[in-house]
Coordinates of C-alpha atoms in Angstrom, one line a residue:
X1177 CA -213.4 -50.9 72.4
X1178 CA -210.4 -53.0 72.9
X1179 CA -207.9 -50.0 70.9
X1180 CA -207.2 -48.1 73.8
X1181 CA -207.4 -44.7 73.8
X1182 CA -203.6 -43.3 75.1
X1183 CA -204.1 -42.8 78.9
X1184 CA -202.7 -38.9 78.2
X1185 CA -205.0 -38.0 76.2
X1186 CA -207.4 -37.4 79.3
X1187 CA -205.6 -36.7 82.3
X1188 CA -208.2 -36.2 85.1
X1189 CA -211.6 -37.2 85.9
X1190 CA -212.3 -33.3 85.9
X1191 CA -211.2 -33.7 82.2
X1192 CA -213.0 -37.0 82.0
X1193 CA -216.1 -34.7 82.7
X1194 CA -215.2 -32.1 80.7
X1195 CA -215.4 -34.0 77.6
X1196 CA -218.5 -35.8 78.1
X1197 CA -220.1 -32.3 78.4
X1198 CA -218.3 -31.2 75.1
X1199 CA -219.6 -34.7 73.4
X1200 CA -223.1 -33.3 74.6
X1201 CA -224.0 -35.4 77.3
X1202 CA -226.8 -33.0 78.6
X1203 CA -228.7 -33.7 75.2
X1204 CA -229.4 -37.7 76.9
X1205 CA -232.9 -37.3 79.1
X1206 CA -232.2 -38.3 82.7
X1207 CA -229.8 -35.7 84.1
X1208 CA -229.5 -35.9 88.0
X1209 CA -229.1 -33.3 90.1
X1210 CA -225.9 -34.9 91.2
X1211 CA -224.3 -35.1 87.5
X1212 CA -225.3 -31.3 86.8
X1213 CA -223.4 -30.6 90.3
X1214 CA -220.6 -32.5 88.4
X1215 CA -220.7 -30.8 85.5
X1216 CA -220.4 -27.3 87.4
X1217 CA -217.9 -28.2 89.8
X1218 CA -215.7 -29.0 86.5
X1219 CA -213.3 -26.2 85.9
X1220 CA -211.6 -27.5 82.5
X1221 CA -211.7 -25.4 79.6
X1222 CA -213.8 -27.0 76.7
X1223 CA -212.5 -29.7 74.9
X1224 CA -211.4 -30.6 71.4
X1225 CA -213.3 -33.8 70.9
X1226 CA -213.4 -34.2 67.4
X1227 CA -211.1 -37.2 67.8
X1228 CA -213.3 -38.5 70.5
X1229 CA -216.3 -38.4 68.4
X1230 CA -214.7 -40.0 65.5
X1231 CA -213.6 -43.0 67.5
X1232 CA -217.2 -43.3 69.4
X1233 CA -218.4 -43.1 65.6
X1234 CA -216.1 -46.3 64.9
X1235 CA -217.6 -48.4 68.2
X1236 CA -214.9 -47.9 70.3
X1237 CA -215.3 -46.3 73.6
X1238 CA -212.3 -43.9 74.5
X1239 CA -213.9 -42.2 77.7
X1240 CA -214.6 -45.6 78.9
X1241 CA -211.2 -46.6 78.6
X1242 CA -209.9 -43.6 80.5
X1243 CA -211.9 -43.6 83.1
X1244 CA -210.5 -47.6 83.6
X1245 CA -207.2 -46.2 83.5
X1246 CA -207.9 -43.0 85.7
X1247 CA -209.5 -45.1 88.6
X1248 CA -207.9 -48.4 89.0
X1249 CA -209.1 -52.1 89.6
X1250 CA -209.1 -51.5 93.6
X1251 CA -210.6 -47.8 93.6
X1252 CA -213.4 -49.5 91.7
X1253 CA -213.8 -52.7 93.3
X1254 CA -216.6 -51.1 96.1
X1255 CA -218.9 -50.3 93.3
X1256 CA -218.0 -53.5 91.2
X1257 CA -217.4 -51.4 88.3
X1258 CA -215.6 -54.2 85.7
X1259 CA -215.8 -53.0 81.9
X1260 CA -216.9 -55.6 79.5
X1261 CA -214.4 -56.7 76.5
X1262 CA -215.6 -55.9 73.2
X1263 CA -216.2 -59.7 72.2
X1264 CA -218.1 -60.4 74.9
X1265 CA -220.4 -57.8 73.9
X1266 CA -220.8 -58.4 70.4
X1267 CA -221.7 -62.1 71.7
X1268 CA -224.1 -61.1 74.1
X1269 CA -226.3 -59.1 71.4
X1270 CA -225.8 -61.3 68.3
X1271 CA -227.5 -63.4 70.7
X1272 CA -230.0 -61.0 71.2
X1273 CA -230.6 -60.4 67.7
X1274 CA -231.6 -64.1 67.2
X1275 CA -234.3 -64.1 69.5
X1276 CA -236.1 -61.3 67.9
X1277 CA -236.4 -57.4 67.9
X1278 CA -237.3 -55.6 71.4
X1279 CA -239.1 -52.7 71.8
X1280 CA -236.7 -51.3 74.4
X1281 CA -233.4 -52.6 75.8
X1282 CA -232.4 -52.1 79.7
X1283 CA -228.6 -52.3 81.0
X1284 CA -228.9 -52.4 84.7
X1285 CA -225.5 -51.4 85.3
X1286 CA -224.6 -49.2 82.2
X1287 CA -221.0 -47.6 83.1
X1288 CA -220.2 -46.2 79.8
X1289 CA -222.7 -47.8 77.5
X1290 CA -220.8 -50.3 75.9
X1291 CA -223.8 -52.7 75.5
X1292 CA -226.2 -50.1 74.8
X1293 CA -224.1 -48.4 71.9
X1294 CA -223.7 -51.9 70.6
X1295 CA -227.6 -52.7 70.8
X1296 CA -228.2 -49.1 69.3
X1297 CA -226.9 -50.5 65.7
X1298 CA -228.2 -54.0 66.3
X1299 CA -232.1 -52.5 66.9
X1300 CA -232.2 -49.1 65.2
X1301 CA -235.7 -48.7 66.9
X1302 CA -235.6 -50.2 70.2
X1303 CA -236.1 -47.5 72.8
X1304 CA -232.5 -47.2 75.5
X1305 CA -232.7 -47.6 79.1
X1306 CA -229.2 -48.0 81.4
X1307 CA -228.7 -47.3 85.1
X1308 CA -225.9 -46.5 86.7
X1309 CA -225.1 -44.9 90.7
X1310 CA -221.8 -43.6 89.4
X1311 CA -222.7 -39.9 88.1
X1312 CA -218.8 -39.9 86.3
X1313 CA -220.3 -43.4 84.2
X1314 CA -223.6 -42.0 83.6
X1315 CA -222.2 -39.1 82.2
X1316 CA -219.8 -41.3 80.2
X1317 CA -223.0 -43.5 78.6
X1318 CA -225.1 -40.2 78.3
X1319 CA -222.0 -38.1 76.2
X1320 CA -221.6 -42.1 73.9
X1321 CA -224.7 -42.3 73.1
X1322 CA -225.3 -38.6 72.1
X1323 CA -222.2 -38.9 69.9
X1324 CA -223.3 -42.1 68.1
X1325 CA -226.2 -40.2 67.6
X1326 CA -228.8 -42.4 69.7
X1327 CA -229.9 -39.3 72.4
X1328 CA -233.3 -39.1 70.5
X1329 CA -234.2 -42.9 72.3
X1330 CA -232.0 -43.2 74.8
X1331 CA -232.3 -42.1 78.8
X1332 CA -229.8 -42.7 81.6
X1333 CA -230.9 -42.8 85.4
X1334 CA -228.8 -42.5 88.1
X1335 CA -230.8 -45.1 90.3
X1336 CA -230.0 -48.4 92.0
X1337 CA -231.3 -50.8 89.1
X1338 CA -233.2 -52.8 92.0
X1339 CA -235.1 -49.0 92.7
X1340 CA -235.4 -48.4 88.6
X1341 CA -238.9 -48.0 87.4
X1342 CA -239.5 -49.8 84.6
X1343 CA -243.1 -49.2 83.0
X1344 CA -244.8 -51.3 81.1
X1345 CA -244.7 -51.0 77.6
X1346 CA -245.7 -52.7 74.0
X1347 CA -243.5 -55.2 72.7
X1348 CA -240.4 -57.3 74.5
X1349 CA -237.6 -56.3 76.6
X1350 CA -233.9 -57.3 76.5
X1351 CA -232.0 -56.7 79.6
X1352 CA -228.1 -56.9 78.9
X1353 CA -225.2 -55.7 80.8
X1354 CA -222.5 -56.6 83.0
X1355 CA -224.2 -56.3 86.8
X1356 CA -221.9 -54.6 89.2
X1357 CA -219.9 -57.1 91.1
X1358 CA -220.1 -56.3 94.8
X1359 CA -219.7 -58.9 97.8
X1360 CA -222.5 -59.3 100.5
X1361 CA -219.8 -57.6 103.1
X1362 CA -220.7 -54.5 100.6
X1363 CA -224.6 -54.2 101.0
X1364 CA -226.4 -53.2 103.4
X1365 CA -229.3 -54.9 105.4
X1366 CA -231.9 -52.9 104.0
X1367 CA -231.2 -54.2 100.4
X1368 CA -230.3 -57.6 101.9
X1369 CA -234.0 -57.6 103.6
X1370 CA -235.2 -56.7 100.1
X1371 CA -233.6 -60.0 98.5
X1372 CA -235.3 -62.1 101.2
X1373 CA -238.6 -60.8 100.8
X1374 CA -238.6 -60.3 96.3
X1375 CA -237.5 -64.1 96.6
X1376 CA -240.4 -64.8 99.1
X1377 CA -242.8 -63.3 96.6
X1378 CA -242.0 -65.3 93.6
X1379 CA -241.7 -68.4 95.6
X1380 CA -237.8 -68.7 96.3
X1381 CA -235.8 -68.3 99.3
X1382 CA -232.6 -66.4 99.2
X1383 CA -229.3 -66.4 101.5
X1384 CA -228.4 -62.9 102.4
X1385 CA -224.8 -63.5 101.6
X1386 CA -225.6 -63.1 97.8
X1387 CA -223.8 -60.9 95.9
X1388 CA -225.1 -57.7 94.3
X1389 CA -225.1 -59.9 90.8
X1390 CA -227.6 -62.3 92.4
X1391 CA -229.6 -59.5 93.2
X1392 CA -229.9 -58.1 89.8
X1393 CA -230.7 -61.6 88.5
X1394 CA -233.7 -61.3 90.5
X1395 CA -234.3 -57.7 90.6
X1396 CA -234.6 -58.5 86.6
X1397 CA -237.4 -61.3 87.3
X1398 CA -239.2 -58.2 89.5
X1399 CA -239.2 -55.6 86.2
X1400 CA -239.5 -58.0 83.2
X1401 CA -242.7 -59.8 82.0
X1402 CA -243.5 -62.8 79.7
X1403 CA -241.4 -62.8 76.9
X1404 CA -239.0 -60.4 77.6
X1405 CA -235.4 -61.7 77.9
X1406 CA -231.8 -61.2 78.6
X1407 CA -228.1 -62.1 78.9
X1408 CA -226.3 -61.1 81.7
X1409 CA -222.4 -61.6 82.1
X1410 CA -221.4 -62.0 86.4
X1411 CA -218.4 -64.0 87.9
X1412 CA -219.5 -67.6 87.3
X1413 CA -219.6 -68.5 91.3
X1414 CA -223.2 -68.5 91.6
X1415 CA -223.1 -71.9 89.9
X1416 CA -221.7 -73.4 92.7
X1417 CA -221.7 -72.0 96.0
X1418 CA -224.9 -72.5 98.3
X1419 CA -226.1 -68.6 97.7
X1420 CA -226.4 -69.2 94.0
X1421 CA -229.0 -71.3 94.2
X1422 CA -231.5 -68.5 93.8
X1423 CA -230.3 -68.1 90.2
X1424 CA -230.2 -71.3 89.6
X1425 CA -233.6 -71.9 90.9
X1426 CA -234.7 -68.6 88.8
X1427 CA -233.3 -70.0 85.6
X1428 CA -235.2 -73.2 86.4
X1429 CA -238.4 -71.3 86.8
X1430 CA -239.7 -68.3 86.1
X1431 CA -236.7 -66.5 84.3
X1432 CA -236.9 -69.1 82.0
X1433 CA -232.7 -70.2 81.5
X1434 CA -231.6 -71.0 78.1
X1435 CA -228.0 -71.3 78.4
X1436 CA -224.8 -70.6 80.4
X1437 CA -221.2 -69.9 78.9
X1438 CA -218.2 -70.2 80.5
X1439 CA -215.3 -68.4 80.1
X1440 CA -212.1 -69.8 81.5
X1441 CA -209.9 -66.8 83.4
X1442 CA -206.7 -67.2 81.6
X1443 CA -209.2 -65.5 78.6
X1444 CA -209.1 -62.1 81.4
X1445 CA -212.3 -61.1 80.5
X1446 CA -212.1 -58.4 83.1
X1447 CA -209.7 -57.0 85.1
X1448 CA -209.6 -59.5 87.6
X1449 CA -208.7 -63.1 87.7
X1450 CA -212.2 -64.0 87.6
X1451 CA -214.4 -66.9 86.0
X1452 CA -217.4 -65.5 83.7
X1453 CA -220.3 -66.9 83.3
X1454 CA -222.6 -65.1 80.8
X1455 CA -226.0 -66.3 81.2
X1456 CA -229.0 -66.0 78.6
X1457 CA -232.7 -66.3 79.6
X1458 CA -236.2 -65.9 78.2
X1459 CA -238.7 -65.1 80.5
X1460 CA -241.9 -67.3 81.2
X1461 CA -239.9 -70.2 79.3
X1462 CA -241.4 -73.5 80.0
X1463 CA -237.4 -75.2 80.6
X1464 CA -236.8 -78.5 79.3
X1465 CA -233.0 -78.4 79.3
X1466 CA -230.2 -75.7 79.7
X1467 CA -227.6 -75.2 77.2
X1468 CA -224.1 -75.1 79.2
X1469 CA -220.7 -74.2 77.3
X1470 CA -217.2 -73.7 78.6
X1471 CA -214.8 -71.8 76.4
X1472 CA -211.3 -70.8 76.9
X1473 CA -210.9 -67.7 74.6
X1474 CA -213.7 -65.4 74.1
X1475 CA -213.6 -65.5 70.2
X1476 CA -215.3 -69.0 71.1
X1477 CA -218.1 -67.4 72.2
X1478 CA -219.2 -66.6 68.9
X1479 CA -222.9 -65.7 68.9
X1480 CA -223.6 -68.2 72.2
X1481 CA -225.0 -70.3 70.1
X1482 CA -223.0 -74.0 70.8
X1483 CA -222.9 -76.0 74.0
X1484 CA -224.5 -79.6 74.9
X1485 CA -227.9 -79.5 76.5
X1486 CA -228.3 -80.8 80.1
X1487 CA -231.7 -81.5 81.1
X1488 CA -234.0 -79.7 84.0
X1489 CA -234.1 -83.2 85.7
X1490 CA -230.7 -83.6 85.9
X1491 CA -229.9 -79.5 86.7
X1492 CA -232.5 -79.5 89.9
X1493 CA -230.8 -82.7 91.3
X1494 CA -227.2 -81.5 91.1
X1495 CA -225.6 -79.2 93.8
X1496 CA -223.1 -77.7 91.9
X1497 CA -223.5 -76.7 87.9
X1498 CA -219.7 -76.5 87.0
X1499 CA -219.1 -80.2 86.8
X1500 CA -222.1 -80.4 84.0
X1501 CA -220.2 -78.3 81.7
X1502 CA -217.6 -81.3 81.1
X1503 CA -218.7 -83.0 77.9
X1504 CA -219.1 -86.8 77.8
X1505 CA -218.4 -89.1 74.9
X1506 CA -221.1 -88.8 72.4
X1507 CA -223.3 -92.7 72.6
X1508 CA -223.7 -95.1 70.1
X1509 CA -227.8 -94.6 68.6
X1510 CA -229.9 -96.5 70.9
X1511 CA -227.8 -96.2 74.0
X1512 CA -228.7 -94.1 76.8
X1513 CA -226.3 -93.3 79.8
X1514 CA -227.2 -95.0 83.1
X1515 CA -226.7 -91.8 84.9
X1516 CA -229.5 -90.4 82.9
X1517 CA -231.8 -93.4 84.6
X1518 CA -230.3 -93.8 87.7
X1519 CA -227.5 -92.5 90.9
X1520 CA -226.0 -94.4 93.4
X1521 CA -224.6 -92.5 96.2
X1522 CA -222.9 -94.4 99.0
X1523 CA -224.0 -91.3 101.1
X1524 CA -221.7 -88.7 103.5
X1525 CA -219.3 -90.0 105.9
X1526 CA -218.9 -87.7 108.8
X1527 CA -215.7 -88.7 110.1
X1528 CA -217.1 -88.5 113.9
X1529 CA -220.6 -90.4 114.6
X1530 CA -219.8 -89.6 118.1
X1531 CA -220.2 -86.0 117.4
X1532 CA -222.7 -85.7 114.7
X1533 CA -225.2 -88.6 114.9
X1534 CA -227.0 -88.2 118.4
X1535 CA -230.3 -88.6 119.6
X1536 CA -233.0 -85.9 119.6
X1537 CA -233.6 -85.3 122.8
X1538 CA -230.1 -84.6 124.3
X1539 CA -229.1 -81.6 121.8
X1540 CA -230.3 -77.8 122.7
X1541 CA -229.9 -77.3 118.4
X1542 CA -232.6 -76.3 116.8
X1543 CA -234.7 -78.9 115.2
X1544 CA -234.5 -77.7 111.7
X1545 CA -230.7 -78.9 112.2
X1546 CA -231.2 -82.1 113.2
X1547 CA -232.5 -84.9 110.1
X1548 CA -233.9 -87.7 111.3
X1549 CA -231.4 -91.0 110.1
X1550 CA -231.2 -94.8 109.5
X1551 CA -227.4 -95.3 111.2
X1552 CA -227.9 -98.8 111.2
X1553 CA -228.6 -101.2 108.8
X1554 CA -231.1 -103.6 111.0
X1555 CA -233.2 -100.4 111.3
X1556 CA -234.2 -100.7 107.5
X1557 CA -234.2 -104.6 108.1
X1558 CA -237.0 -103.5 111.1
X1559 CA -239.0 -101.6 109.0
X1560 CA -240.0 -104.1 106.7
X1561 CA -241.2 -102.9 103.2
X1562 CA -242.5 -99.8 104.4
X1563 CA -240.4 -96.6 106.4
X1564 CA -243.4 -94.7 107.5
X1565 CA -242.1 -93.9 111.7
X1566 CA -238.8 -91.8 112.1
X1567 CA -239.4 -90.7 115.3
X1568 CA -237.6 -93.9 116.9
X1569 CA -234.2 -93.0 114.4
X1570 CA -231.4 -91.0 115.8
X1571 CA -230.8 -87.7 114.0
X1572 CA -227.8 -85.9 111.9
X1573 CA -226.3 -82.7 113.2
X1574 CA -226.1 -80.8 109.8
X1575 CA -225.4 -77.6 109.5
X1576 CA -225.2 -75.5 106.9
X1577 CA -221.6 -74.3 105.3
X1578 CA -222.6 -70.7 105.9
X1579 CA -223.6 -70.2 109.5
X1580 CA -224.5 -66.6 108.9
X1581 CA -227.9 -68.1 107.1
X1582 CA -228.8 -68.8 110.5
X1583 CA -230.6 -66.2 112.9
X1584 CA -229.1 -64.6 115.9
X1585 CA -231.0 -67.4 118.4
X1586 CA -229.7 -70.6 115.9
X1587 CA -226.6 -68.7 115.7
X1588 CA -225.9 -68.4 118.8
X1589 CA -227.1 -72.1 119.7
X1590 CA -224.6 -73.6 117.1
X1591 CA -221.7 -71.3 118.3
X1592 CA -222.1 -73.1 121.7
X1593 CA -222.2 -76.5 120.5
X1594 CA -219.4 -76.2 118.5
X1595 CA -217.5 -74.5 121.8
X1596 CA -217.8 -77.7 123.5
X1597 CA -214.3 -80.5 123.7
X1598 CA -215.6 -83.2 121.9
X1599 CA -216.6 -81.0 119.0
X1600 CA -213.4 -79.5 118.8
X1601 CA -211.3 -82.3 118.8
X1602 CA -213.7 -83.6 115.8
X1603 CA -212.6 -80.4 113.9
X1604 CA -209.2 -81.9 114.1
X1605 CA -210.5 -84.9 111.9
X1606 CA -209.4 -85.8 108.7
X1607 CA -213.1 -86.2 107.2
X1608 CA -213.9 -82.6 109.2
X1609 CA -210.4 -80.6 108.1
X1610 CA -211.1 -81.4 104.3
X1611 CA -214.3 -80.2 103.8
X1612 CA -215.2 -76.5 102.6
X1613 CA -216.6 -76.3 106.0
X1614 CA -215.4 -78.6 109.1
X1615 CA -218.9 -78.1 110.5
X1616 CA -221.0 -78.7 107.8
X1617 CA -221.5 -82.8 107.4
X1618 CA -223.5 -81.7 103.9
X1619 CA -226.4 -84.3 103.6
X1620 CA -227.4 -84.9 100.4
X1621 CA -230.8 -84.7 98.6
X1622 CA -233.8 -86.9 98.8
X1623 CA -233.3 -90.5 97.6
X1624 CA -236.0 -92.3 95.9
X1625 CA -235.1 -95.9 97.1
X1626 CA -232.4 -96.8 99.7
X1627 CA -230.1 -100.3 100.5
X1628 CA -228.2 -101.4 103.0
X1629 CA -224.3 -102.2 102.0
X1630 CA -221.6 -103.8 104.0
X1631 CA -224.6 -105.5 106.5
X1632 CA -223.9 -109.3 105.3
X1633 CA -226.6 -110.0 103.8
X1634 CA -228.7 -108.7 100.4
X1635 CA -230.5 -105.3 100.9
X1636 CA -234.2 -105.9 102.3
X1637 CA -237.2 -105.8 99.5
X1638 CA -239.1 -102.4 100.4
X1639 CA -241.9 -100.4 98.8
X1640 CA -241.4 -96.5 99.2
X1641 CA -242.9 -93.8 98.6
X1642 CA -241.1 -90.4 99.7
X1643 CA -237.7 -90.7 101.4
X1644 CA -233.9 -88.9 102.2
X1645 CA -231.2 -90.6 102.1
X1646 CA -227.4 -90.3 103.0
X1647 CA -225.0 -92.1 104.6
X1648 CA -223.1 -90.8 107.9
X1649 CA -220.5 -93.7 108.4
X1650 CA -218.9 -96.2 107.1
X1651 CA -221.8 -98.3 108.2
X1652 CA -224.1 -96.5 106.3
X1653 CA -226.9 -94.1 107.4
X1654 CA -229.8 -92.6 105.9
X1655 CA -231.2 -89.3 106.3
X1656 CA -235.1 -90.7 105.7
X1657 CA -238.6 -89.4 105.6
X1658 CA -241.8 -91.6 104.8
X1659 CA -241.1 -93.9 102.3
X1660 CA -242.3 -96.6 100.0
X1661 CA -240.1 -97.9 96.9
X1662 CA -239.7 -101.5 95.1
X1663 CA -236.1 -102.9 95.0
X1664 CA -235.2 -106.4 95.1
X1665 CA -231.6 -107.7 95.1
X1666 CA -231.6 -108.5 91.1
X1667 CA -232.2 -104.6 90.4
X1668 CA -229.5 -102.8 92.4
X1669 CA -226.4 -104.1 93.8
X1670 CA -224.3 -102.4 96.0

């Protein structure tokens, strides 16, 4: 695939069209009404394709790379049409090969067929699904496979992948592909309304500024059942950013993740200066750990099988994935890394306790913004061993990094506290002008035990049982719920 094709040897889409007709793209089940419209508003003689059919024969994919060079980067950016590399394919399925032998393989957004030409050879029985809304790429995957000689098992649809019925069938199946890459700004509510409620009815809750790869991530978890499984490859964002946390949640859970590779973008795995993430899963897996990888060319990818293991423990409780792909020093035997056992956060400093620590009952915010917080270390000397009444602690303004998560009434609630002086001059902050988000003071997850630090005197002895913790000053406060937890000044010092 990666021997281009000389860009004048098909000149026009119209040609483009015209010799996926001649390479018998009609004979591939599936034909829309839209791509026979195509096909008849297509005024180009027929085409020699003997040359064409002798490369498809060889695996690479010569309409595909016309059409990249017909239609540019930018003309298909609003689809998020990016063509996968060769190696990145022929990693994805040797993958797929050593988990076993489908009975039918599904690319959700097939463009030319690269993956399903590729899984054609590597299960010469497995029954060929792809989707596509681009009638020019479905005709493209429908006239590849015909000439590789695959139309006898294969279909193409020219459906939405999240609208694609997918029946149920004997036997596994592997979805593969390269999801289109398309920016929230780019879908509309209805679909957006459909994220929110799928991820309701598995048990997740999704932002709406996902991206159209998070989407098919979970559209995926809608079609497949136990045991089926997949690789997908997407920009590599969702490990990170607040709307990813659907996939990661879905890897945790019910898509069953089994490992994540990295591909740095000085590789240019696309035509964009992009991060890849190709992501493998097995559905109904009971996780234990995650295999993560970072690579910098893709002939390291080999068949995705290297990487170190991180465990589910130690994936739930971090924010962000990307730092976990850094490898640590192996251990001597019998050692085990305190981190593995045990964190010790000092907590968030929000650069303006003034503005973001207050008291309950003087905010109009909505209360699902405001955490209830220790500020002061005599208030865990006053509760003794046991936290159990936070109704007497002044609450944390925290607000989330993406205000658009909020509804139209929060919205507009958090638009006019952040209007008023004092929060504006906050904004000017040092602590408030580095973060992602000036606004957002970012409190971290629950804690299981908390300490005091910098009171003059050892942290109290406490019992708890359930708490939050994080500290909003240099003082030290902590976001806290019921607690009981044992700590004595011999087992933690801070």
């Amino acid at each position: 695939m990666d021997d281009k094709v000389p860009a004048m040897t098909i000149r026009s889409l119209e040609e483009l069209v015209a010799c996926a007709v001649a390479l018998g793209a009609e004979n591939v089940d599936g034909l829309s009404v839209a791509e026979k419209e195509l096909i008849m508003q297509t005024h180009v003689g027929r085409r020699d394709v003997a040359a064409l059919r002798e490369q498809i024969a060889t695996g690479i994919d010569p309409l595909g790379d016309a059409f990249c060079a017909l239609r540019s980067a930018e003309e298909r950016r609003p689809q998020g049409q990016t063509y996968t590399p060769a190696l990145i394919v022929d990693s994805m399925i040797n993958w797929a090969k050593a988990q076993g032998e489908p009975a039918r393989v599904v690319d959700p957004g097939v463009g030319s067929g690269r993956y399903l030409l590729k899984a054609a050879v590597a299960f010469p029985d497995a029954v060929l699904i792809g989707a596509d809304l681009d009638p020019i790429a479905a005709l493209m995957a429908r006239a590849n496979l015909n000439a590789a000689g695959h139309a006898d098992r294969a279909r193409v649809e020219l459906v939405d992948y999240r609208a694609l019925m997918v029946e149920g069938i004997e036997g596994r199946t592997l979805y593969v592909g390269n999801p289109p890459y398309v920016r929230h700004h780019g879908i509309t509510q209805d679909w957006k309304q459909w994220l929110s409620a799928t991820a309701a009815l598995h048990g997740y809750k999704a932002s709406q500024l996902a991206g159209l790869h998070v989407h098919f991530f979970l559209a995926t978890l809608q079609h497949a059942t136990t045991n089926d499984f997949g690789a997908f490859v997407t920009s590599s964002e969702w490990l990170d950013v607040n709307y990813g946390a659907l996939v990661r949640q879905m890897l945790l859970g019910k898509l069953g993740g089994d490992s994540v590779h990295v591909v740095d973008p000085a590789a240019m795995p696309f035509d964009a200066n992009t991060t890849a993430a190709i992501t493998c899963f097995n559905v109904g897996r009971q996780v234990e750990s995650i295999t993560l990888q970072s690579v910098n060319t893709l002939p390291e990818l080999g068949a995705l099988s290297n990487g170190h293991a991180v465990a589910k423990e130690r994936l739930i409780e971090a924010p962000r994935w990307m730092p976990l792909l850094r490898v640590t020093p192996k251990l001597p035997e019998g050692y085990v890394e305190l981190g593995e056992l045990a964190r010790v956060h000092r907590g968030t400093v929000t650069g303006a306790n003034a503005v973001w620590v207050t008291h309950r009952d003087t905010t109009k915010l909505p209360e699902s913004l405001l955490q209830p917080s220790v500020t002061k270390a005599r208030e865990l000397f006053a509760a003794g061993s046991v936290l159990q009444d936070t109704s007497t602690l002044r609450v944390v303004i925290d607000l989330p990094t993406e205000l658009d998560e909020l509804d139209p009434d929060e919205r507009r609630k958090v638009d006019a506290f952040l209007r008023r002086p004092e929060v504006k001059v906050a904004k000017q902050g040092f602590v408030a002008s580095n973060r992602k988000a000036w606004w957002s003071v970012g409190l971290r997850s629950p804690a299981p035990i908390l300490a005091t630090y910098m009171a003059r005197r050892p942290p109290p002895s406490c019992e708890t049982r359930q708490m939050r913790g994080t500290s909003t000053s240099h003082m030290g406060s902590i976001h806290a719920r019921r607690c009981r937890c044992t700590l004595s000044q011999s087992s933690l010092s801070i």
